[in-house]
Amino acid sequence: MGMGTRAARLDDIDWLVAQLREFSKFFATKRSLFGDEAYVREGLKTLISDHLVLFACDDEDTPIGFIAGMAHPHLFNPTIRVLTESFWWVEPSRRGGKAALVLLEEFIFWGKANCDWVVFTLEHHSPVKESQLTKRGFSLQERNYLLEVGV
């Protein structure tokens, strides 16, 4: 079975919504990351139209996973264009293959072609090893911590 990538289209939103529901469970916070579905759909439209959403697909063009990021000027220096990863997800039943790495490589390729910085986040319980980023040139700059106070 082959593996390809493609840009997400607006008609992919139903699949993305279902996957983001699963991602929200994986994210495992007290307050669900997945909120109002209409709001999620509008956010996805913006990501697809104005930023970057890529799919890993099988031979039948069926999505297996996706990666999404926002391309934007840096808040403090508009001459620095940043691609900030928002979601990187492969359906659990499709993990263990090359989908995640194909998505990562395409994301980096796009970022190098269109931006100055590529920023990536790994969840603390992500199955992805930090070395998958560092061997591609990423360096640890910050760590994120979450304090849930609005629960």
JSON list of N, CA, C and O in Angstrom, two decimals, residues 8-40:
[
{"chain": "A", "resi": 8, "resn": "ALA", "atom": "N", "xyz": [-5.37, 19.55, 2.53]},
{"chain": "A", "resi": 8, "resn": "ALA", "atom": "CA", "xyz": [-6.77, 19.35, 2.91]},
{"chain": "A", "resi": 8, "resn": "ALA", "atom": "C", "xyz": [-7.66, 20.27, 2.10]},
{"chain": "A", "resi": 8, "resn": "ALA", "atom": "O", "xyz": [-7.24, 21.35, 1.66]},
{"chain": "A", "resi": 9, "resn": "ARG", "atom": "N", "xyz": [-8.88, 19.81, 1.91]},
{"chain": "A", "resi": 9, "resn": "ARG", "atom": "CA", "xyz": [-9.89, 20.59, 1.19]},
{"chain": "A", "resi": 9, "resn": "ARG", "atom": "C", "xyz": [-11.07, 20.84, 2.14]},
{"chain": "A", "resi": 9, "resn": "ARG", "atom": "O", "xyz": [-11.22, 20.14, 3.14]},
{"chain": "A", "resi": 10, "resn": "LEU", "atom": "N", "xyz": [-11.88, 21.79, 1.79]},
{"chain": "A", "resi": 10, "resn": "LEU", "atom": "CA", "xyz": [-13.03, 22.09, 2.64]},
{"chain": "A", "resi": 10, "resn": "LEU", "atom": "C", "xyz": [-13.96, 20.89, 2.79]},
{"chain": "A", "resi": 10, "resn": "LEU", "atom": "O", "xyz": [-14.59, 20.72, 3.83]},
{"chain": "A", "resi": 11, "resn": "ASP", "atom": "N", "xyz": [-14.02, 20.01, 1.78]},
{"chain": "A", "resi": 11, "resn": "ASP", "atom": "CA", "xyz": [-14.89, 18.84, 1.90]},
{"chain": "A", "resi": 11, "resn": "ASP", "atom": "C", "xyz": [-14.30, 17.75, 2.81]},
{"chain": "A", "resi": 11, "resn": "ASP", "atom": "O", "xyz": [-14.92, 16.73, 3.02]},
{"chain": "A", "resi": 12, "resn": "ASP", "atom": "N", "xyz": [-13.12, 17.99, 3.37]},
{"chain": "A", "resi": 12, "resn": "ASP", "atom": "CA", "xyz": [-12.50, 17.07, 4.33]},
{"chain": "A", "resi": 12, "resn": "ASP", "atom": "C", "xyz": [-12.88, 17.39, 5.78]},
{"chain": "A", "resi": 12, "resn": "ASP", "atom": "O", "xyz": [-12.45, 16.69, 6.70]},
{"chain": "A", "resi": 13, "resn": "ILE", "atom": "N", "xyz": [-13.64, 18.44, 5.98]},
{"chain": "A", "resi": 13, "resn": "ILE", "atom": "CA", "xyz": [-13.88, 18.91, 7.35]},
{"chain": "A", "resi": 13, "resn": "ILE", "atom": "C", "xyz": [-14.59, 17.88, 8.20]},
{"chain": "A", "resi": 13, "resn": "ILE", "atom": "O", "xyz": [-14.27, 17.73, 9.39]},
{"chain": "A", "resi": 14, "resn": "ASP", "atom": "N", "xyz": [-15.53, 17.12, 7.66]},
{"chain": "A", "resi": 14, "resn": "ASP", "atom": "CA", "xyz": [-16.21, 16.10, 8.47]},
{"chain": "A", "resi": 14, "resn": "ASP", "atom": "C", "xyz": [-15.21, 15.11, 9.06]},
{"chain": "A", "resi": 14, "resn": "ASP", "atom": "O", "xyz": [-15.28, 14.76, 10.24]},
{"chain": "A", "resi": 15, "resn": "TRP", "atom": "N", "xyz": [-14.29, 14.63, 8.24]},
{"chain": "A", "resi": 15, "resn": "TRP", "atom": "CA", "xyz": [-13.27, 13.70, 8.72]},
{"chain": "A", "resi": 15, "resn": "TRP", "atom": "C", "xyz": [-12.38, 14.35, 9.78]},
{"chain": "A", "resi": 15, "resn": "TRP", "atom": "O", "xyz": [-12.08, 13.76, 10.82]},
{"chain": "A", "resi": 16, "resn": "LEU", "atom": "N", "xyz": [-11.99, 15.60, 9.53]},
{"chain": "A", "resi": 16, "resn": "LEU", "atom": "CA", "xyz": [-11.15, 16.32, 10.49]},
{"chain": "A", "resi": 16, "resn": "LEU", "atom": "C", "xyz": [-11.86, 16.50, 11.83]},
{"chain": "A", "resi": 16, "resn": "LEU", "atom": "O", "xyz": [-11.25, 16.35, 12.89]},
{"chain": "A", "resi": 17, "resn": "VAL", "atom": "N", "xyz": [-13.14, 16.83, 11.80]},
{"chain": "A", "resi": 17, "resn": "VAL", "atom": "CA", "xyz": [-13.91, 16.99, 13.04]},
{"chain": "A", "resi": 17, "resn": "VAL", "atom": "C", "xyz": [-13.88, 15.70, 13.85]},
{"chain": "A", "resi": 17, "resn": "VAL", "atom": "O", "xyz": [-13.64, 15.71, 15.06]},
{"chain": "A", "resi": 18, "resn": "ALA", "atom": "N", "xyz": [-14.11, 14.58, 13.20]},
{"chain": "A", "resi": 18, "resn": "ALA", "atom": "CA", "xyz": [-14.09, 13.29, 13.89]},
{"chain": "A", "resi": 18, "resn": "ALA", "atom": "C", "xyz": [-12.72, 13.01, 14.49]},
{"chain": "A", "resi": 18, "resn": "ALA", "atom": "O", "xyz": [-12.61, 12.54, 15.63]},
{"chain": "A", "resi": 19, "resn": "GLN", "atom": "N", "xyz": [-11.66, 13.34, 13.77]},
{"chain": "A", "resi": 19, "resn": "GLN", "atom": "CA", "xyz": [-10.31, 13.10, 14.28]},
{"chain": "A", "resi": 19, "resn": "GLN", "atom": "C", "xyz": [-9.97, 14.04, 15.44]},
{"chain": "A", "resi": 19, "resn": "GLN", "atom": "O", "xyz": [-9.31, 13.64, 16.40]},
{"chain": "A", "resi": 20, "resn": "LEU", "atom": "N", "xyz": [-10.44, 15.27, 15.35]},
{"chain": "A", "resi": 20, "resn": "LEU", "atom": "CA", "xyz": [-10.17, 16.22, 16.44]},
{"chain": "A", "resi": 20, "resn": "LEU", "atom": "C", "xyz": [-10.91, 15.83, 17.72]},
{"chain": "A", "resi": 20, "resn": "LEU", "atom": "O", "xyz": [-10.42, 16.09, 18.82]},
{"chain": "A", "resi": 21, "resn": "ARG", "atom": "N", "xyz": [-12.05, 15.19, 17.58]},
{"chain": "A", "resi": 21, "resn": "ARG", "atom": "CA", "xyz": [-12.73, 14.66, 18.78]},
{"chain": "A", "resi": 21, "resn": "ARG", "atom": "C", "xyz": [-11.83, 13.62, 19.45]},
{"chain": "A", "resi": 21, "resn": "ARG", "atom": "O", "xyz": [-11.71, 13.59, 20.67]},
{"chain": "A", "resi": 22, "resn": "GLU", "atom": "N", "xyz": [-11.23, 12.76, 18.65]},
{"chain": "A", "resi": 22, "resn": "GLU", "atom": "CA", "xyz": [-10.32, 11.73, 19.19]},
{"chain": "A", "resi": 22, "resn": "GLU", "atom": "C", "xyz": [-9.07, 12.37, 19.78]},
{"chain": "A", "resi": 22, "resn": "GLU", "atom": "O", "xyz": [-8.59, 11.96, 20.83]},
{"chain": "A", "resi": 23, "resn": "PHE", "atom": "N", "xyz": [-8.53, 13.39, 19.10]},
{"chain": "A", "resi": 23, "resn": "PHE", "atom": "CA", "xyz": [-7.37, 14.09, 19.62]},
{"chain": "A", "resi": 23, "resn": "PHE", "atom": "C", "xyz": [-7.68, 14.71, 20.97]},
{"chain": "A", "resi": 23, "resn": "PHE", "atom": "O", "xyz": [-6.87, 14.68, 21.89]},
{"chain": "A", "resi": 24, "resn": "SER", "atom": "N", "xyz": [-8.87, 15.27, 21.11]},
{"chain": "A", "resi": 24, "resn": "SER", "atom": "CA", "xyz": [-9.27, 15.88, 22.37]},
{"chain": "A", "resi": 24, "resn": "SER", "atom": "C", "xyz": [-9.25, 14.86, 23.50]},
{"chain": "A", "resi": 24, "resn": "SER", "atom": "O", "xyz": [-8.81, 15.16, 24.62]},
{"chain": "A", "resi": 25, "resn": "LYS", "atom": "N", "xyz": [-9.70, 13.63, 23.22]},
{"chain": "A", "resi": 25, "resn": "LYS", "atom": "CA", "xyz": [-9.64, 12.57, 24.24]},
{"chain": "A", "resi": 25, "resn": "LYS", "atom": "C", "xyz": [-8.19, 12.25, 24.58]},
{"chain": "A", "resi": 25, "resn": "LYS", "atom": "O", "xyz": [-7.84, 12.06, 25.75]},
{"chain": "A", "resi": 26, "resn": "PHE", "atom": "N", "xyz": [-7.33, 12.18, 23.58]},
{"chain": "A", "resi": 26, "resn": "PHE", "atom": "CA", "xyz": [-5.91, 11.90, 23.78]},
{"chain": "A", "resi": 26, "resn": "PHE", "atom": "C", "xyz": [-5.25, 13.01, 24.60]},
{"chain": "A", "resi": 26, "resn": "PHE", "atom": "O", "xyz": [-4.42, 12.75, 25.46]},
{"chain": "A", "resi": 27, "resn": "PHE", "atom": "N", "xyz": [-5.63, 14.24, 24.33]},
{"chain": "A", "resi": 27, "resn": "PHE", "atom": "CA", "xyz": [-5.06, 15.41, 25.01]},
{"chain": "A", "resi": 27, "resn": "PHE", "atom": "C", "xyz": [-5.34, 15.35, 26.51]},
{"chain": "A", "resi": 27, "resn": "PHE", "atom": "O", "xyz": [-4.56, 15.79, 27.32]},
{"chain": "A", "resi": 28, "resn": "ALA", "atom": "N", "xyz": [-6.48, 14.77, 26.85]},
{"chain": "A", "resi": 28, "resn": "ALA", "atom": "CA", "xyz": [-6.82, 14.37, 28.22]},
{"chain": "A", "resi": 28, "resn": "ALA", "atom": "C", "xyz": [-6.72, 15.49, 29.25]},
{"chain": "A", "resi": 28, "resn": "ALA", "atom": "O", "xyz": [-6.05, 15.37, 30.26]},
{"chain": "A", "resi": 29, "resn": "THR", "atom": "N", "xyz": [-7.43, 16.56, 28.99]},
{"chain": "A", "resi": 29, "resn": "THR", "atom": "CA", "xyz": [-7.51, 17.63, 29.98]},
{"chain": "A", "resi": 29, "resn": "THR", "atom": "C", "xyz": [-8.89, 17.59, 30.64]},
{"chain": "A", "resi": 29, "resn": "THR", "atom": "O", "xyz": [-9.81, 16.94, 30.15]},
{"chain": "A", "resi": 30, "resn": "LYS", "atom": "N", "xyz": [-9.01, 18.27, 31.77]},
{"chain": "A", "resi": 30, "resn": "LYS", "atom": "CA", "xyz": [-10.28, 18.28, 32.49]},
{"chain": "A", "resi": 30, "resn": "LYS", "atom": "C", "xyz": [-11.39, 18.90, 31.64]},
{"chain": "A", "resi": 30, "resn": "LYS", "atom": "O", "xyz": [-12.51, 18.45, 31.65]},
{"chain": "A", "resi": 31, "resn": "ARG", "atom": "N", "xyz": [-11.03, 19.94, 30.93]},
{"chain": "A", "resi": 31, "resn": "ARG", "atom": "CA", "xyz": [-11.98, 20.61, 30.04]},
{"chain": "A", "resi": 31, "resn": "ARG", "atom": "C", "xyz": [-11.66, 20.16, 28.62]},
{"chain": "A", "resi": 31, "resn": "ARG", "atom": "O", "xyz": [-10.52, 20.27, 28.17]},
{"chain": "A", "resi": 32, "resn": "SER", "atom": "N", "xyz": [-12.64, 19.67, 27.91]},
{"chain": "A", "resi": 32, "resn": "SER", "atom": "CA", "xyz": [-12.43, 19.13, 26.57]},
{"chain": "A", "resi": 32, "resn": "SER", "atom": "C", "xyz": [-11.83, 20.18, 25.64]},
{"chain": "A", "resi": 32, "resn": "SER", "atom": "O", "xyz": [-12.31, 21.32, 25.57]},
{"chain": "A", "resi": 33, "resn": "LEU", "atom": "N", "xyz": [-10.80, 19.78, 24.94]},
{"chain": "A", "resi": 33, "resn": "LEU", "atom": "CA", "xyz": [-10.19, 20.65, 23.94]},
{"chain": "A", "resi": 33, "resn": "LEU", "atom": "C", "xyz": [-11.18, 20.90, 22.80]},
{"chain": "A", "resi": 33, "resn": "LEU", "atom": "O", "xyz": [-11.20, 21.96, 22.21]},
{"chain": "A", "resi": 34, "resn": "PHE", "atom": "N", "xyz": [-12.01, 19.91, 22.51]},
{"chain": "A", "resi": 34, "resn": "PHE", "atom": "CA", "xyz": [-13.01, 20.03, 21.45]},
{"chain": "A", "resi": 34, "resn": "PHE", "atom": "C", "xyz": [-14.23, 20.72, 22.02]},
{"chain": "A", "resi": 34, "resn": "PHE", "atom": "O", "xyz": [-14.89, 20.21, 22.91]},
{"chain": "A", "resi": 35, "resn": "GLY", "atom": "N", "xyz": [-14.54, 21.89, 21.49]},
{"chain": "A", "resi": 35, "resn": "GLY", "atom": "CA", "xyz": [-15.67, 22.65, 22.01]},
{"chain": "A", "resi": 35, "resn": "GLY", "atom": "C", "xyz": [-16.87, 22.57, 21.09]},
{"chain": "A", "resi": 35, "resn": "GLY", "atom": "O", "xyz": [-17.22, 21.51, 20.58]},
{"chain": "A", "resi": 36, "resn": "ASP", "atom": "N", "xyz": [-17.47, 23.69, 20.85]},
{"chain": "A", "resi": 36, "resn": "ASP", "atom": "CA", "xyz": [-18.64, 23.81, 19.99]},
{"chain": "A", "resi": 36, "resn": "ASP", "atom": "C", "xyz": [-18.27, 23.40, 18.56]},
{"chain": "A", "resi": 36, "resn": "ASP", "atom": "O", "xyz": [-17.34, 23.95, 17.97]},
{"chain": "A", "resi": 37, "resn": "GLU", "atom": "N", "xyz": [-19.02, 22.47, 18.00]},
{"chain": "A", "resi": 37, "resn": "GLU", "atom": "CA", "xyz": [-18.67, 21.94, 16.68]},
{"chain": "A", "resi": 37, "resn": "GLU", "atom": "C", "xyz": [-18.70, 23.01, 15.59]},
{"chain": "A", "resi": 37, "resn": "GLU", "atom": "O", "xyz": [-17.85, 23.02, 14.69]},
{"chain": "A", "resi": 38, "resn": "ALA", "atom": "N", "xyz": [-19.66, 23.92, 15.64]},
{"chain": "A", "resi": 38, "resn": "ALA", "atom": "CA", "xyz": [-19.73, 24.98, 14.62]},
{"chain": "A", "resi": 38, "resn": "ALA", "atom": "C", "xyz": [-18.47, 25.84, 14.68]},
{"chain": "A", "resi": 38, "resn": "ALA", "atom": "O", "xyz": [-17.92, 26.23, 13.64]},
{"chain": "A", "resi": 39, "resn": "TYR", "atom": "N", "xyz": [-18.00, 26.11, 15.89]},
{"chain": "A", "resi": 39, "resn": "TYR", "atom": "CA", "xyz": [-16.78, 26.90, 16.06]},
{"chain": "A", "resi": 39, "resn": "TYR", "atom": "C", "xyz": [-15.57, 26.15, 15.52]},
{"chain": "A", "resi": 39, "resn": "TYR", "atom": "O", "xyz": [-14.71, 26.73, 14.84]},
{"chain": "A", "resi": 40, "resn": "VAL", "atom": "N", "xyz": [-15.51, 24.85, 15.81]},
{"chain": "A", "resi": 40, "resn": "VAL", "atom": "CA", "xyz": [-14.42, 24.01, 15.30]},
{"chain": "A", "resi": 40, "resn": "VAL", "atom": "C", "xyz": [-14.42, 24.03, 13.78]},
{"chain": "A", "resi": 40, "resn": "VAL", "atom": "O", "xyz": [-13.36, 24.18, 13.15]}
]
